[in-house]
JSON list of C-alpha atoms in Angstrom, two decimals:
[
{"chain": "A", "resi": 1, "resn": "MET", "atom": "CA", "xyz": [-4.02, 16.97, -4.53]},
{"chain": "A", "resi": 2, "resn": "ILE", "atom": "CA", "xyz": [-4.17, 13.61, -2.58]},
{"chain": "A", "resi": 3, "resn": "THR", "atom": "CA", "xyz": [-2.24, 10.62, -4.08]},
{"chain": "A", "resi": 4, "resn": "VAL", "atom": "CA", "xyz": [-3.23, 7.19, -3.11]},
{"chain": "A", "resi": 5, "resn": "HIS", "atom": "CA", "xyz": [-0.54, 4.70, -3.61]},
{"chain": "A", "resi": 6, "resn": "HIS", "atom": "CA", "xyz": [-3.03, 1.86, -4.45]},
{"chain": "A", "resi": 7, "resn": "LEU", "atom": "CA", "xyz": [-2.18, -2.00, -4.42]},
{"chain": "A", "resi": 8, "resn": "GLU", "atom": "CA", "xyz": [-4.57, -4.19, -6.57]},
{"chain": "A", "resi": 9, "resn": "ASN", "atom": "CA", "xyz": [-6.64, -6.51, -4.55]},
{"chain": "A", "resi": 10, "resn": "SER", "atom": "CA", "xyz": [-6.02, -4.95, -1.22]},
{"chain": "A", "resi": 11, "resn": "ARG", "atom": "CA", "xyz": [-7.50, -2.87, 1.68]},
{"chain": "A", "resi": 12, "resn": "SER", "atom": "CA", "xyz": [-6.53, 0.11, -0.21]},
{"chain": "A", "resi": 13, "resn": "GLN", "atom": "CA", "xyz": [-9.78, -0.11, -2.37]},
{"chain": "A", "resi": 14, "resn": "ARG", "atom": "CA", "xyz": [-11.69, 1.21, 0.99]},
{"chain": "A", "resi": 15, "resn": "VAL", "atom": "CA", "xyz": [-9.58, 4.39, 0.69]},
{"chain": "A", "resi": 16, "resn": "LEU", "atom": "CA", "xyz": [-10.74, 5.18, -3.03]},
{"chain": "A", "resi": 17, "resn": "TRP", "atom": "CA", "xyz": [-14.34, 4.32, -1.96]},
{"chain": "A", "resi": 18, "resn": "LEU", "atom": "CA", "xyz": [-14.42, 6.92, 0.92]},
{"chain": "A", "resi": 19, "resn": "LEU", "atom": "CA", "xyz": [-12.57, 9.53, -1.12]},
{"chain": "A", "resi": 20, "resn": "GLU", "atom": "CA", "xyz": [-15.46, 9.15, -3.72]},
{"chain": "A", "resi": 21, "resn": "GLU", "atom": "CA", "xyz": [-18.11, 9.37, -0.89]},
{"chain": "A", "resi": 22, "resn": "LEU", "atom": "CA", "xyz": [-16.52, 12.53, 0.46]},
{"chain": "A", "resi": 23, "resn": "GLY", "atom": "CA", "xyz": [-16.04, 14.00, -3.03]},
{"chain": "A", "resi": 24, "resn": "LEU", "atom": "CA", "xyz": [-12.31, 14.90, -2.34]},
{"chain": "A", "resi": 25, "resn": "PRO", "atom": "CA", "xyz": [-10.03, 15.24, -5.38]},
{"chain": "A", "resi": 26, "resn": "TYR", "atom": "CA", "xyz": [-7.33, 12.56, -5.69]},
{"chain": "A", "resi": 27, "resn": "GLU", "atom": "CA", "xyz": [-5.20, 10.78, -8.10]},
{"chain": "A", "resi": 28, "resn": "ILE", "atom": "CA", "xyz": [-4.10, 7.17, -8.20]},
{"chain": "A", "resi": 29, "resn": "ARG", "atom": "CA", "xyz": [-0.65, 5.51, -8.40]},
{"chain": "A", "resi": 30, "resn": "ARG", "atom": "CA", "xyz": [-1.37, 1.87, -9.24]},
{"chain": "A", "resi": 31, "resn": "TYR", "atom": "CA", "xyz": [0.95, -1.13, -7.95]},
{"chain": "A", "resi": 32, "resn": "ALA", "atom": "CA", "xyz": [0.47, -4.73, -8.97]},
{"chain": "A", "resi": 33, "resn": "ARG", "atom": "CA", "xyz": [1.20, -7.63, -6.77]},
{"chain": "A", "resi": 34, "resn": "ASN", "atom": "CA", "xyz": [4.10, -9.95, -7.38]},
{"chain": "A", "resi": 35, "resn": "PRO", "atom": "CA", "xyz": [2.37, -12.98, -9.32]},
{"chain": "A", "resi": 36, "resn": "LYS", "atom": "CA", "xyz": [4.29, -15.61, -7.41]},
{"chain": "A", "resi": 37, "resn": "THR", "atom": "CA", "xyz": [4.36, -14.32, -3.93]},
{"chain": "A", "resi": 38, "resn": "MET", "atom": "CA", "xyz": [1.23, -11.98, -4.19]},
{"chain": "A", "resi": 39, "resn": "LEU", "atom": "CA", "xyz": [3.22, -9.63, -2.02]},
{"chain": "A", "resi": 40, "resn": "ALA", "atom": "CA", "xyz": [3.38, -5.89, -2.66]},
{"chain": "A", "resi": 41, "resn": "PRO", "atom": "CA", "xyz": [6.21, -4.78, -5.03]},
{"chain": "A", "resi": 42, "resn": "PRO", "atom": "CA", "xyz": [9.45, -3.28, -3.53]},
{"chain": "A", "resi": 43, "resn": "GLU", "atom": "CA", "xyz": [8.67, 0.23, -5.13]},
{"chain": "A", "resi": 44, "resn": "LEU", "atom": "CA", "xyz": [6.35, 0.92, -2.37]},
{"chain": "A", "resi": 45, "resn": "ARG", "atom": "CA", "xyz": [9.10, 1.13, 0.08]},
{"chain": "A", "resi": 46, "resn": "ALA", "atom": "CA", "xyz": [10.10, 4.23, -1.49]},
{"chain": "A", "resi": 47, "resn": "VAL", "atom": "CA", "xyz": [6.78, 5.74, -0.52]},
{"chain": "A", "resi": 48, "resn": "HIS", "atom": "CA", "xyz": [6.89, 4.37, 3.16]},
{"chain": "A", "resi": 49, "resn": "PRO", "atom": "CA", "xyz": [9.41, 2.26, 5.01]},
{"chain": "A", "resi": 50, "resn": "LEU", "atom": "CA", "xyz": [6.81, -0.71, 5.33]},
{"chain": "A", "resi": 51, "resn": "GLY", "atom": "CA", "xyz": [6.35, -1.02, 1.69]},
{"chain": "A", "resi": 52, "resn": "LYS", "atom": "CA", "xyz": [2.52, -1.57, 2.33]},
{"chain": "A", "resi": 53, "resn": "SER", "atom": "CA", "xyz": [-0.37, -0.09, 0.81]},
{"chain": "A", "resi": 54, "resn": "PRO", "atom": "CA", "xyz": [-2.64, 1.93, 1.32]},
{"chain": "A", "resi": 55, "resn": "VAL", "atom": "CA", "xyz": [-0.56, 5.01, 1.79]},
{"chain": "A", "resi": 56, "resn": "ILE", "atom": "CA", "xyz": [-1.54, 8.63, 0.75]},
{"chain": "A", "resi": 57, "resn": "VAL", "atom": "CA", "xyz": [0.57, 11.58, 0.31]},
{"chain": "A", "resi": 58, "resn": "ASP", "atom": "CA", "xyz": [-1.07, 14.86, 0.79]},
{"chain": "A", "resi": 59, "resn": "ALA", "atom": "CA", "xyz": [0.29, 18.50, 0.97]},
{"chain": "A", "resi": 60, "resn": "ASP", "atom": "CA", "xyz": [0.18, 20.21, 4.34]},
{"chain": "A", "resi": 61, "resn": "PRO", "atom": "CA", "xyz": [-2.41, 23.21, 3.78]},
{"chain": "A", "resi": 62, "resn": "ASP", "atom": "CA", "xyz": [-0.20, 25.67, 5.52]},
{"chain": "A", "resi": 63, "resn": "SER", "atom": "CA", "xyz": [3.40, 24.83, 4.37]},
{"chain": "A", "resi": 64, "resn": "GLY", "atom": "CA", "xyz": [2.57, 22.85, 1.21]},
{"chain": "A", "resi": 65, "resn": "THR", "atom": "CA", "xyz": [5.09, 20.21, 2.56]},
{"chain": "A", "resi": 66, "resn": "PRO", "atom": "CA", "xyz": [4.03, 16.60, 1.56]},
{"chain": "A", "resi": 67, "resn": "ARG", "atom": "CA", "xyz": [2.47, 14.54, 4.27]},
{"chain": "A", "resi": 68, "resn": "THR", "atom": "CA", "xyz": [2.48, 10.76, 4.19]},
{"chain": "A", "resi": 69, "resn": "VAL", "atom": "CA", "xyz": [-0.12, 8.73, 5.97]},
{"chain": "A", "resi": 70, "resn": "ALA", "atom": "CA", "xyz": [-0.20, 5.01, 6.31]},
{"chain": "A", "resi": 71, "resn": "GLU", "atom": "CA", "xyz": [-2.47, 2.48, 7.76]},
{"chain": "A", "resi": 72, "resn": "THR", "atom": "CA", "xyz": [-6.18, 2.36, 6.47]},
{"chain": "A", "resi": 73, "resn": "GLY", "atom": "CA", "xyz": [-7.64, 3.34, 9.60]},
{"chain": "A", "resi": 74, "resn": "ALA", "atom": "CA", "xyz": [-5.39, 6.26, 10.16]},
{"chain": "A", "resi": 75, "resn": "ILE", "atom": "CA", "xyz": [-5.95, 7.29, 6.55]},
{"chain": "A", "resi": 76, "resn": "ILE", "atom": "CA", "xyz": [-9.67, 7.11, 6.93]},
{"chain": "A", "resi": 77, "resn": "GLU", "atom": "CA", "xyz": [-9.55, 9.23, 10.05]},
{"chain": "A", "resi": 78, "resn": "TYR", "atom": "CA", "xyz": [-7.43, 11.80, 8.25]},
{"chain": "A", "resi": 79, "resn": "LEU", "atom": "CA", "xyz": [-9.89, 11.87, 5.21]},
{"chain": "A", "resi": 80, "resn": "VAL", "atom": "CA", "xyz": [-12.82, 12.45, 7.49]},
{"chain": "A", "resi": 81, "resn": "GLU", "atom": "CA", "xyz": [-11.18, 15.22, 9.34]},
{"chain": "A", "resi": 82, "resn": "LYS", "atom": "CA", "xyz": [-10.26, 16.88, 5.97]},
{"chain": "A", "resi": 83, "resn": "ALA", "atom": "CA", "xyz": [-13.74, 16.58, 4.85]},
{"chain": "A", "resi": 84, "resn": "ASP", "atom": "CA", "xyz": [-14.96, 18.62, 8.18]},
{"chain": "A", "resi": 85, "resn": "GLY", "atom": "CA", "xyz": [-16.12, 15.48, 9.84]},
{"chain": "A", "resi": 86, "resn": "ARG", "atom": "CA", "xyz": [-18.58, 14.08, 7.07]},
{"chain": "A", "resi": 87, "resn": "LEU", "atom": "CA", "xyz": [-19.07, 10.38, 7.51]},
{"chain": "A", "resi": 88, "resn": "GLY", "atom": "CA", "xyz": [-17.40, 10.56, 10.99]},
{"chain": "A", "resi": 89, "resn": "ALA", "atom": "CA", "xyz": [-18.76, 9.69, 14.22]},
{"chain": "A", "resi": 90, "resn": "PRO", "atom": "CA", "xyz": [-22.49, 10.33, 14.89]},
{"chain": "A", "resi": 91, "resn": "ALA", "atom": "CA", "xyz": [-23.59, 12.98, 17.25]},
{"chain": "A", "resi": 92, "resn": "HIS", "atom": "CA", "xyz": [-25.64, 10.54, 19.28]},
{"chain": "A", "resi": 93, "resn": "ARG", "atom": "CA", "xyz": [-23.44, 8.93, 22.23]},
{"chain": "A", "resi": 94, "resn": "GLU", "atom": "CA", "xyz": [-24.33, 5.35, 21.75]},
{"chain": "A", "resi": 95, "resn": "SER", "atom": "CA", "xyz": [-23.94, 5.60, 17.86]},
{"chain": "A", "resi": 96, "resn": "ALA", "atom": "CA", "xyz": [-20.50, 7.31, 18.31]},
{"chain": "A", "resi": 97, "resn": "LEU", "atom": "CA", "xyz": [-19.40, 4.43, 20.63]},
{"chain": "A", "resi": 98, "resn": "ARG", "atom": "CA", "xyz": [-20.32, 1.92, 17.98]},
{"chain": "A", "resi": 99, "resn": "TYR", "atom": "CA", "xyz": [-18.61, 3.92, 15.27]},
{"chain": "A", "resi": 100, "resn": "ARG", "atom": "CA", "xyz": [-15.30, 3.96, 17.19]},
{"chain": "A", "resi": 101, "resn": "HIS", "atom": "CA", "xyz": [-15.82, 0.33, 18.08]},
{"chain": "A", "resi": 102, "resn": "PHE", "atom": "CA", "xyz": [-16.11, -0.94, 14.55]},
{"chain": "A", "resi": 103, "resn": "MET", "atom": "CA", "xyz": [-13.29, 1.33, 13.29]},
{"chain": "A", "resi": 104, "resn": "HIS", "atom": "CA", "xyz": [-11.00, -0.43, 15.28]},
{"chain": "A", "resi": 105, "resn": "TYR", "atom": "CA", "xyz": [-12.79, -3.88, 15.42]},
{"chain": "A", "resi": 106, "resn": "ALA", "atom": "CA", "xyz": [-12.40, -4.32, 11.49]},
{"chain": "A", "resi": 107, "resn": "GLU", "atom": "CA", "xyz": [-8.48, -4.75, 11.56]},
{"chain": "A", "resi": 108, "resn": "GLY", "atom": "CA", "xyz": [-8.00, -5.48, 15.25]},
{"chain": "A", "resi": 109, "resn": "SER", "atom": "CA", "xyz": [-10.23, -8.44, 15.56]},
{"chain": "A", "resi": 110, "resn": "MET", "atom": "CA", "xyz": [-12.16, -9.54, 12.47]},
{"chain": "A", "resi": 111, "resn": "MET", "atom": "CA", "xyz": [-9.22, -9.54, 9.96]},
{"chain": "A", "resi": 112, "resn": "PRO", "atom": "CA", "xyz": [-6.57, -11.66, 11.80]},
{"chain": "A", "resi": 113, "resn": "PRO", "atom": "CA", "xyz": [-8.47, -15.00, 11.48]},
{"chain": "A", "resi": 114, "resn": "LEU", "atom": "CA", "xyz": [-9.41, -14.22, 7.94]},
{"chain": "A", "resi": 115, "resn": "LEU", "atom": "CA", "xyz": [-5.65, -13.53, 7.30]},
{"chain": "A", "resi": 116, "resn": "VAL", "atom": "CA", "xyz": [-4.63, -16.69, 8.91]},
{"chain": "A", "resi": 117, "resn": "LYS", "atom": "CA", "xyz": [-7.07, -18.65, 6.84]},
{"chain": "A", "resi": 118, "resn": "LEU", "atom": "CA", "xyz": [-5.82, -17.07, 3.61]},
{"chain": "A", "resi": 119, "resn": "VAL", "atom": "CA", "xyz": [-2.14, -18.26, 4.61]},
{"chain": "A", "resi": 120, "resn": "LEU", "atom": "CA", "xyz": [-3.39, -21.77, 5.27]},
{"chain": "A", "resi": 121, "resn": "MET", "atom": "CA", "xyz": [-5.15, -21.94, 2.12]},
{"chain": "A", "resi": 122, "resn": "ARG", "atom": "CA", "xyz": [-1.84, -21.89, 0.42]},
{"chain": "A", "resi": 123, "resn": "VAL", "atom": "CA", "xyz": [-0.38, -24.57, 2.54]},
{"chain": "A", "resi": 124, "resn": "PRO", "atom": "CA", "xyz": [-0.64, -28.12, 1.15]},
{"chain": "A", "resi": 125, "resn": "ILE", "atom": "CA", "xyz": [-1.99, -31.06, 3.05]},
{"chain": "A", "resi": 126, "resn": "PHE", "atom": "CA", "xyz": [-1.72, -29.72, 6.71]},
{"chain": "A", "resi": 127, "resn": "GLY", "atom": "CA", "xyz": [-3.27, -26.41, 5.69]},
{"chain": "A", "resi": 128, "resn": "LYS", "atom": "CA", "xyz": [-6.63, -27.91, 4.94]},
{"chain": "A", "resi": 129, "resn": "ALA", "atom": "CA", "xyz": [-6.78, -29.60, 8.53]},
{"chain": "A", "resi": 130, "resn": "ALA", "atom": "CA", "xyz": [-5.69, -26.23, 10.08]},
{"chain": "A", "resi": 131, "resn": "GLN", "atom": "CA", "xyz": [-8.55, -24.37, 8.29]},
{"chain": "A", "resi": 132, "resn": "LYS", "atom": "CA", "xyz": [-11.12, -26.39, 10.19]},
{"chain": "A", "resi": 133, "resn": "LYS", "atom": "CA", "xyz": [-9.69, -24.90, 13.47]},
{"chain": "A", "resi": 134, "resn": "ILE", "atom": "CA", "xyz": [-9.74, -21.33, 12.15]},
{"chain": "A", "resi": 135, "resn": "GLN", "atom": "CA", "xyz": [-13.29, -21.42, 10.75]},
{"chain": "A", "resi": 136, "resn": "PRO", "atom": "CA", "xyz": [-15.12, -21.43, 14.27]},
{"chain": "A", "resi": 137, "resn": "MET", "atom": "CA", "xyz": [-13.12, -18.51, 15.12]},
{"chain": "A", "resi": 138, "resn": "ILE", "atom": "CA", "xyz": [-14.34, -16.72, 11.98]},
{"chain": "A", "resi": 139, "resn": "ASP", "atom": "CA", "xyz": [-17.80, -17.88, 12.65]},
{"chain": "A", "resi": 140, "resn": "VAL", "atom": "CA", "xyz": [-17.96, -16.01, 16.13]},
{"chain": "A", "resi": 141, "resn": "HIS", "atom": "CA", "xyz": [-17.35, -12.90, 14.19]},
{"chain": "A", "resi": 142, "resn": "LEU", "atom": "CA", "xyz": [-19.78, -13.40, 11.56]},
{"chain": "A", "resi": 143, "resn": "ASP", "atom": "CA", "xyz": [-22.56, -14.25, 13.91]},
{"chain": "A", "resi": 144, "resn": "PHE", "atom": "CA", "xyz": [-21.82, -11.08, 15.77]},
{"chain": "A", "resi": 145, "resn": "VAL", "atom": "CA", "xyz": [-21.92, -8.87, 12.73]},
{"chain": "A", "resi": 146, "resn": "GLU", "atom": "CA", "xyz": [-24.93, -10.38, 11.60]},
{"chain": "A", "resi": 147, "resn": "ALA", "atom": "CA", "xyz": [-26.67, -9.66, 15.03]},
{"chain": "A", "resi": 148, "resn": "GLU", "atom": "CA", "xyz": [-25.44, -6.16, 14.73]},
{"chain": "A", "resi": 149, "resn": "LEU", "atom": "CA", "xyz": [-26.58, -5.59, 11.17]},
{"chain": "A", "resi": 150, "resn": "ALA", "atom": "CA", "xyz": [-29.88, -7.11, 11.98]},
{"chain": "A", "resi": 151, "resn": "SER", "atom": "CA", "xyz": [-30.82, -4.42, 14.41]},
{"chain": "A", "resi": 152, "resn": "ARG", "atom": "CA", "xyz": [-29.95, -1.44, 12.29]},
{"chain": "A", "resi": 153, "resn": "PRO", "atom": "CA", "xyz": [-29.17, -0.42, 8.65]},
{"chain": "A", "resi": 154, "resn": "TRP", "atom": "CA", "xyz": [-25.52, 0.56, 9.18]},
{"chain": "A", "resi": 155, "resn": "PHE", "atom": "CA", "xyz": [-22.84, -0.38, 11.70]},
{"chain": "A", "resi": 156, "resn": "ALA", "atom": "CA", "xyz": [-22.78, 2.87, 13.63]},
{"chain": "A", "resi": 157, "resn": "GLY", "atom": "CA", "xyz": [-26.68, 3.55, 13.30]},
{"chain": "A", "resi": 158, "resn": "ASP", "atom": "CA", "xyz": [-29.32, 4.94, 10.69]},
{"chain": "A", "resi": 159, "resn": "ALA", "atom": "CA", "xyz": [-26.66, 6.41, 8.34]},
{"chain": "A", "resi": 160, "resn": "MET", "atom": "CA", "xyz": [-23.60, 5.23, 6.47]},
{"chain": "A", "resi": 161, "resn": "THR", "atom": "CA", "xyz": [-20.39, 6.32, 8.21]},
{"chain": "A", "resi": 162, "resn": "ALA", "atom": "CA", "xyz": [-16.60, 5.69, 7.74]},
{"chain": "A", "resi": 163, "resn": "ALA", "atom": "CA", "xyz": [-17.15, 2.67, 10.00]},
{"chain": "A", "resi": 164, "resn": "ASP", "atom": "CA", "xyz": [-18.93, 1.00, 7.28]},
{"chain": "A", "resi": 165, "resn": "VAL", "atom": "CA", "xyz": [-16.06, 1.73, 4.80]},
{"chain": "A", "resi": 166, "resn": "MET", "atom": "CA", "xyz": [-13.60, -0.05, 7.38]},
{"chain": "A", "resi": 167, "resn": "MET", "atom": "CA", "xyz": [-15.81, -3.11, 7.77]},
{"chain": "A", "resi": 168, "resn": "SER", "atom": "CA", "xyz": [-16.21, -3.50, 4.02]},
{"chain": "A", "resi": 169, "resn": "PHE", "atom": "CA", "xyz": [-12.89, -5.27, 3.43]},
{"chain": "A", "resi": 170, "resn": "PRO", "atom": "CA", "xyz": [-13.18, -7.88, 6.08]},
{"chain": "A", "resi": 171, "resn": "LEU", "atom": "CA", "xyz": [-16.64, -8.77, 5.06]},
{"chain": "A", "resi": 172, "resn": "GLU", "atom": "CA", "xyz": [-15.77, -8.88, 1.31]},
{"chain": "A", "resi": 173, "resn": "ALA", "atom": "CA", "xyz": [-12.88, -11.02, 2.33]},
{"chain": "A", "resi": 174, "resn": "ALA", "atom": "CA", "xyz": [-15.23, -13.30, 4.58]},
{"chain": "A", "resi": 175, "resn": "ARG", "atom": "CA", "xyz": [-17.79, -13.60, 1.65]},
{"chain": "A", "resi": 176, "resn": "SER", "atom": "CA", "xyz": [-14.62, -14.62, -0.60]},
{"chain": "A", "resi": 177, "resn": "ARG", "atom": "CA", "xyz": [-13.04, -17.23, 1.72]},
{"chain": "A", "resi": 178, "resn": "GLY", "atom": "CA", "xyz": [-14.43, -17.07, 5.26]},
{"chain": "A", "resi": 179, "resn": "GLY", "atom": "CA", "xyz": [-17.90, -18.84, 4.88]},
{"chain": "A", "resi": 180, "resn": "LEU", "atom": "CA", "xyz": [-20.11, -15.77, 4.76]},
{"chain": "A", "resi": 181, "resn": "ASP", "atom": "CA", "xyz": [-23.17, -16.72, 2.72]},
{"chain": "A", "resi": 182, "resn": "ALA", "atom": "CA", "xyz": [-26.92, -16.50, 2.52]},
{"chain": "A", "resi": 183, "resn": "SER", "atom": "CA", "xyz": [-27.06, -17.97, 6.15]},
{"chain": "A", "resi": 184, "resn": "ARG", "atom": "CA", "xyz": [-26.36, -14.45, 7.44]},
{"chain": "A", "resi": 185, "resn": "PRO", "atom": "CA", "xyz": [-28.93, -12.51, 5.14]},
{"chain": "A", "resi": 186, "resn": "ALA", "atom": "CA", "xyz": [-28.39, -9.22, 7.03]},
{"chain": "A", "resi": 187, "resn": "THR", "atom": "CA", "xyz": [-24.88, -9.20, 6.33]},
{"chain": "A", "resi": 188, "resn": "ILE", "atom": "CA", "xyz": [-25.34, -10.15, 2.61]},
{"chain": "A", "resi": 189, "resn": "ALA", "atom": "CA", "xyz": [-27.81, -7.51, 2.45]},
{"chain": "A", "resi": 190, "resn": "TRP", "atom": "CA", "xyz": [-25.43, -4.85, 3.82]},
{"chain": "A", "resi": 191, "resn": "LEU", "atom": "CA", "xyz": [-22.69, -5.94, 1.32]},
{"chain": "A", "resi": 192, "resn": "ASP", "atom": "CA", "xyz": [-25.03, -5.63, -1.46]},
{"chain": "A", "resi": 193, "resn": "LYS", "atom": "CA", "xyz": [-26.19, -2.27, -0.52]},
{"chain": "A", "resi": 194, "resn": "VAL", "atom": "CA", "xyz": [-22.59, -1.20, -0.29]},
{"chain": "A", "resi": 195, "resn": "HIS", "atom": "CA", "xyz": [-21.62, -2.42, -3.73]},
{"chain": "A", "resi": 196, "resn": "ALA", "atom": "CA", "xyz": [-24.61, -0.67, -5.17]},
{"chain": "A", "resi": 197, "resn": "ARG", "atom": "CA", "xyz": [-23.58, 2.68, -4.10]},
{"chain": "A", "resi": 198, "resn": "PRO", "atom": "CA", "xyz": [-22.34, 4.82, -7.05]},
{"chain": "A", "resi": 199, "resn": "ALA", "atom": "CA", "xyz": [-19.37, 6.09, -5.23]},
{"chain": "A", "resi": 200, "resn": "TYR", "atom": "CA", "xyz": [-18.43, 2.54, -4.55]},
{"chain": "A", "resi": 201, "resn": "GLN", "atom": "CA", "xyz": [-18.80, 1.71, -8.14]},
{"chain": "A", "resi": 202, "resn": "THR", "atom": "CA", "xyz": [-16.85, 4.72, -9.34]},
{"chain": "A", "resi": 203, "resn": "ALA", "atom": "CA", "xyz": [-14.03, 3.76, -6.99]},
{"chain": "A", "resi": 204, "resn": "LEU", "atom": "CA", "xyz": [-13.99, 0.17, -8.22]},
{"chain": "A", "resi": 205, "resn": "ALA", "atom": "CA", "xyz": [-13.71, 1.30, -12.01]},
{"chain": "A", "resi": 206, "resn": "LYS", "atom": "CA", "xyz": [-10.86, 3.55, -11.05]},
{"chain": "A", "resi": 207, "resn": "GLY", "atom": "CA", "xyz": [-9.04, 1.17, -8.73]},
{"chain": "A", "resi": 208, "resn": "GLY", "atom": "CA", "xyz": [-8.35, -1.64, -11.18]},
{"chain": "A", "resi": 209, "resn": "PRO", "atom": "CA", "xyz": [-8.31, -5.26, -10.24]},
{"chain": "A", "resi": 210, "resn": "TYR", "atom": "CA", "xyz": [-10.21, -6.12, -7.09]},
{"chain": "A", "resi": 211, "resn": "ALA", "atom": "CA", "xyz": [-11.30, -9.73, -6.30]},
{"chain": "A", "resi": 212, "resn": "TYR", "atom": "CA", "xyz": [-13.57, -9.13, -3.46]},
{"chain": "A", "resi": 213, "resn": "ALA", "atom": "CA", "xyz": [-16.42, -6.92, -4.89]}
]
């Protein structure tokens, strides 16, 4: 049985969604953020030295020894492999390249400016002025994503893949605080389509507080 160490209002929600899409059995151990700092609780350090979420623990199929996997991208790749490649890279070469790109782009390129903006939103006086410098950087990403989704229904191609799962959190964050609105209709339509999926809805119900849906 896979155990998901799940932090409320976090990237961890993507892991629950993917597990529901793949139909893999799992259990959830929930953690609440510190209400003052909004950081993860220290209890997560007992699971992984970095003390962050998501983290999963799964038994090695041969030895039964617990295996701990951290980082969303690594977890998603692990789960896709465990599910015999379902929702993994498409067979078509160009689609496979897009899949690989968006699997890394989500956290490597799109999330950093969104995270900076979140931090600046909590800085009095100077934070508001600094946000104006960050927003154009976010807009470059939003325009890029809009152009991609205007040309096909899912990030890798004609069918949903794990790349869409990876991209869900930065786009939900962008809708919440990064300026994503109806002016980018293809992206909004993609988000609405994701949120309507039964597996997403089930994961949302199981995961607890999640401010971005």
